């Protein structure tokens, strides 16, 4: 299958269970409406654009809470579209995750092989991740990652370095490796001084920037 574009980003929903400190939902409360993308519009957009990969990543919400995520994922799989799902991973039981992981498989385009990926944004271990991702259920998200790895799905643990978690990065890498999970640092550029003082969440200079560092 020849693809017309490399990637298509769809924001499926403005729903989210978290209150991340720098998220527009947190900073601009009351200035947005909770709604969801019509699934027929999503399917039509994918069909017309014909991307090599569909990027499901929210700016105001988490696609995990899109009411028709399972239906859309099955459609993408049946029509040979790979995807990247970006999520905090909280709020779903393992039985749901098992059904979700079983709703798609890795797909092949001739001699090429394209994996769908679930990327979990978990910025810390169990004792620190909530410092930025307020409301995260760490154990639920971690268990969901492990289940995906056990089912031979491609899962990535994406970690943004903050002042409160950078000392745990090496330990997190070991935990990820022990569980068959890919670990990736995603460096942020959202560091804005307040009243002339450095952002207290800002990590050391070693982790400043916007480029991604995968392992």
Short mmCIF file of C-alpha atoms in Angstrom, two decimals:
data_model
loop_
_atom_site.label_atom_id
_atom_site.label_comp_id
_atom_site.label_asym_id
_atom_site.label_seq_id
_atom_site.Cartn_x
_atom_site.Cartn_y
_atom_site.Cartn_z
CA UNK A 1 0.00 0.00 0.00
CA UNK A 2 1.41 3.38 -1.00
CA UNK A 3 0.84 6.05 1.62
CA UNK A 4 0.10 9.66 0.74
CA UNK A 5 1.60 11.17 3.91
CA UNK A 6 3.95 9.99 6.63
CA UNK A 7 1.82 10.73 9.69
CA UNK A 8 -1.67 11.95 10.57
CA UNK A 9 -2.32 13.39 14.04
CA UNK A 10 -5.86 12.99 15.33
CA UNK A 11 -7.04 14.47 18.62
CA UNK A 12 -9.83 12.07 19.49
CA UNK A 13 -11.09 13.52 22.76
CA UNK A 14 -10.79 16.28 25.33
CA UNK A 15 -11.46 13.79 28.12
CA UNK A 16 -8.77 13.15 30.72
CA UNK A 17 -8.59 11.91 34.32
CA UNK A 18 -5.42 13.84 35.17
CA UNK A 19 -4.58 17.46 35.96
CA UNK A 20 -0.98 17.76 34.73
CA UNK A 21 0.59 20.99 35.95
CA UNK A 22 1.47 22.48 32.57
CA UNK A 23 -1.46 21.11 30.59
CA UNK A 24 -3.74 23.73 28.98
CA UNK A 25 -6.68 21.96 30.68
CA UNK A 26 -5.17 22.81 34.07
CA UNK A 27 -3.99 26.32 33.25
CA UNK A 28 -7.16 27.36 31.38
CA UNK A 29 -9.95 25.79 33.38
CA UNK A 30 -13.38 26.60 32.06
CA UNK A 31 -12.11 27.77 28.67
CA UNK A 32 -12.79 24.57 26.74
CA UNK A 33 -15.64 22.16 26.12
CA UNK A 34 -15.32 18.42 26.69
CA UNK A 35 -16.13 16.70 23.42
CA UNK A 36 -15.09 13.80 21.18
CA UNK A 37 -14.19 13.49 17.52
CA UNK A 38 -16.94 11.83 15.49
CA UNK A 39 -15.67 8.38 14.57
CA UNK A 40 -16.94 8.69 11.00
CA UNK A 41 -14.92 11.89 10.63
CA UNK A 42 -11.85 10.08 12.00
CA UNK A 43 -12.28 7.18 9.58
CA UNK A 44 -12.87 9.51 6.64
CA UNK A 45 -9.78 11.57 7.49
CA UNK A 46 -7.59 8.48 7.71
CA UNK A 47 -8.98 7.08 4.46
CA UNK A 48 -8.45 10.33 2.54
CA UNK A 49 -5.01 11.16 3.93
CA UNK A 50 -3.84 7.53 3.80
CA UNK A 51 -0.97 7.99 6.30
CA UNK A 52 1.83 5.55 7.01
CA UNK A 53 0.94 5.89 10.67
CA UNK A 54 -1.93 7.43 12.64
CA UNK A 55 -0.75 9.47 15.64
CA UNK A 56 -3.32 9.47 18.44
CA UNK A 57 -1.99 12.08 20.86
CA UNK A 58 -4.00 14.63 22.80
CA UNK A 59 -3.28 18.28 23.49
CA UNK A 60 -6.35 18.80 25.68
CA UNK A 61 -7.25 15.17 26.35
CA UNK A 62 -6.07 11.58 26.46
CA UNK A 63 -7.20 9.34 23.57
CA UNK A 64 -7.43 6.43 26.01
CA UNK A 65 -10.78 7.85 27.16
CA UNK A 66 -12.24 8.21 23.67
CA UNK A 67 -15.52 6.26 23.92
CA UNK A 68 -14.98 4.54 20.56
CA UNK A 69 -11.26 3.83 20.82
CA UNK A 70 -11.70 0.05 20.54
CA UNK A 71 -13.93 0.43 17.50
CA UNK A 72 -11.51 2.80 15.78
CA UNK A 73 -8.51 0.60 16.60
CA UNK A 74 -10.21 -2.46 15.11
CA UNK A 75 -11.05 -0.44 11.99
CA UNK A 76 -7.43 0.71 11.63
CA UNK A 77 -6.18 -2.83 12.03
CA UNK A 78 -8.67 -4.25 9.52
CA UNK A 79 -7.65 -1.57 7.02
CA UNK A 80 -3.89 -1.98 7.52
CA UNK A 81 -3.17 1.29 9.32
CA UNK A 82 -0.56 1.30 12.06
CA UNK A 83 -0.92 3.77 14.93
CA UNK A 84 0.81 5.37 17.90
CA UNK A 85 -1.40 5.78 20.96
CA UNK A 86 -0.10 8.27 23.55
CA UNK A 87 -1.63 7.91 27.00
CA UNK A 88 -1.03 8.25 30.74
CA UNK A 89 -2.40 4.72 31.07
CA UNK A 90 -4.64 5.26 34.10
CA UNK A 91 -8.22 4.30 34.74
CA UNK A 92 -8.57 1.07 32.77
CA UNK A 93 -8.66 -2.44 34.19
CA UNK A 94 -6.28 -5.11 32.90
CA UNK A 95 -9.26 -6.93 31.35
CA UNK A 96 -9.88 -3.84 29.20
CA UNK A 97 -6.21 -3.64 28.23
CA UNK A 98 -6.18 -7.30 27.25
CA UNK A 99 -9.15 -6.73 24.96
CA UNK A 100 -7.47 -3.64 23.53
CA UNK A 101 -4.13 -5.31 22.85
CA UNK A 102 -5.96 -8.20 21.21
CA UNK A 103 -7.84 -5.82 18.91
CA UNK A 104 -4.81 -5.26 16.68
CA UNK A 105 -1.71 -7.00 15.41
CA UNK A 106 1.48 -5.92 13.73
CA UNK A 107 0.80 -5.35 10.05
CA UNK A 108 2.88 -5.86 6.95
CA UNK A 109 3.09 -3.85 3.74
CA UNK A 110 4.77 -6.18 1.28
CA UNK A 111 8.31 -6.63 2.61
CA UNK A 112 7.88 -3.84 5.18
CA UNK A 113 6.76 -4.42 8.73
CA UNK A 114 5.04 -1.68 10.69
CA UNK A 115 4.29 -1.93 14.40
CA UNK A 116 1.52 -0.16 16.19
CA UNK A 117 2.79 1.34 19.44
CA UNK A 118 1.27 2.33 22.78
CA UNK A 119 3.33 5.08 24.43
CA UNK A 120 2.79 5.56 28.17
CA UNK A 121 3.64 8.98 29.58
CA UNK A 122 4.74 8.10 33.12
CA UNK A 123 7.15 10.69 34.51
CA UNK A 124 8.45 9.03 37.61
CA UNK A 125 8.26 5.94 39.76
CA UNK A 126 5.32 5.21 42.04
CA UNK A 127 6.41 7.75 44.64
CA UNK A 128 7.09 10.65 42.25
CA UNK A 129 5.03 10.39 39.02
CA UNK A 130 2.04 12.15 40.61
CA UNK A 131 4.11 15.29 41.23
CA UNK A 132 3.45 16.38 37.65
CA UNK A 133 0.81 13.99 36.35
CA UNK A 134 -1.62 14.80 39.13
CA UNK A 135 -4.10 11.96 39.59
CA UNK A 136 -2.11 9.25 37.78
CA UNK A 137 -2.69 5.70 38.97
CA UNK A 138 0.88 4.52 38.61
CA UNK A 139 0.35 0.83 39.29
CA UNK A 140 -2.50 0.61 36.78
CA UNK A 141 -0.38 2.24 34.09
CA UNK A 142 2.70 0.16 34.86
CA UNK A 143 0.73 -3.10 34.87
CA UNK A 144 -0.82 -2.13 31.52
CA UNK A 145 2.66 -1.63 30.05
CA UNK A 146 3.84 -4.98 31.37
CA UNK A 147 0.79 -6.75 29.96
CA UNK A 148 1.44 -5.28 26.54
CA UNK A 149 5.05 -6.41 26.61
CA UNK A 150 3.97 -9.90 27.72
CA UNK A 151 1.58 -10.02 24.75
CA UNK A 152 4.45 -9.08 22.40
CA UNK A 153 3.08 -5.62 21.69
CA UNK A 154 5.36 -2.65 21.24
CA UNK A 155 5.05 -0.47 24.34
CA UNK A 156 7.17 2.52 25.26
CA UNK A 157 7.66 4.09 28.66
CA UNK A 158 8.06 7.79 27.91
CA UNK A 159 9.63 9.78 30.73
CA UNK A 160 9.95 13.57 30.94
CA UNK A 161 12.82 14.52 33.28
CA UNK A 162 11.82 16.85 36.09
CA UNK A 163 13.68 18.04 39.17
CA UNK A 164 11.78 15.49 41.27
CA UNK A 165 12.42 12.42 39.09
CA UNK A 166 15.77 12.75 37.32
CA UNK A 167 17.52 10.81 40.07
CA UNK A 168 15.28 7.81 39.26
CA UNK A 169 15.98 7.57 35.54
CA UNK A 170 18.61 4.83 35.73
CA UNK A 171 16.39 2.75 38.02
CA UNK A 172 13.43 3.21 35.66
CA UNK A 173 15.54 2.08 32.72
CA UNK A 174 16.43 -1.11 34.59
CA UNK A 175 12.80 -1.76 35.48
CA UNK A 176 11.73 -1.23 31.88
CA UNK A 177 14.43 -3.55 30.55
CA UNK A 178 13.54 -6.24 33.08
CA UNK A 179 9.95 -6.17 31.83
CA UNK A 180 10.60 -6.02 28.08
CA UNK A 181 9.52 -2.37 27.82
CA UNK A 182 11.27 0.24 25.69
CA UNK A 183 12.32 3.28 27.74
CA UNK A 184 12.47 6.73 26.15
CA UNK A 185 13.33 10.14 27.55
CA UNK A 186 11.36 13.04 26.16
CA UNK A 187 12.97 16.34 27.03
CA UNK A 188 10.67 19.32 27.55
CA UNK A 189 10.97 22.96 26.55
CA UNK A 190 8.17 24.20 28.82
CA UNK A 191 10.45 25.89 31.33
CA UNK A 192 9.33 29.46 32.02
CA UNK A 193 10.74 31.54 34.90
CA UNK A 194 8.20 32.90 37.37
CA UNK A 195 8.86 36.21 39.07
CA UNK A 196 12.44 35.96 37.87
CA UNK A 197 12.95 32.59 39.54
CA UNK A 198 13.66 29.28 37.72
CA UNK A 199 10.77 26.88 37.28
CA UNK A 200 10.93 24.53 40.30
CA UNK A 201 10.03 21.57 38.08
CA UNK A 202 13.00 22.19 35.77
CA UNK A 203 15.62 19.41 35.77
CA UNK A 204 19.36 19.92 35.69
CA UNK A 205 21.01 21.22 32.52
CA UNK A 206 21.76 17.63 31.49
CA UNK A 207 18.09 17.18 30.67
CA UNK A 208 17.14 20.48 29.08
CA UNK A 209 16.03 20.52 25.45
CA UNK A 210 13.30 19.23 23.16
CA UNK A 211 14.90 16.27 21.40
CA UNK A 212 13.94 12.71 22.21
CA UNK A 213 16.39 10.20 23.61
CA UNK A 214 15.35 6.57 23.13
CA UNK A 215 16.92 3.37 24.29
#
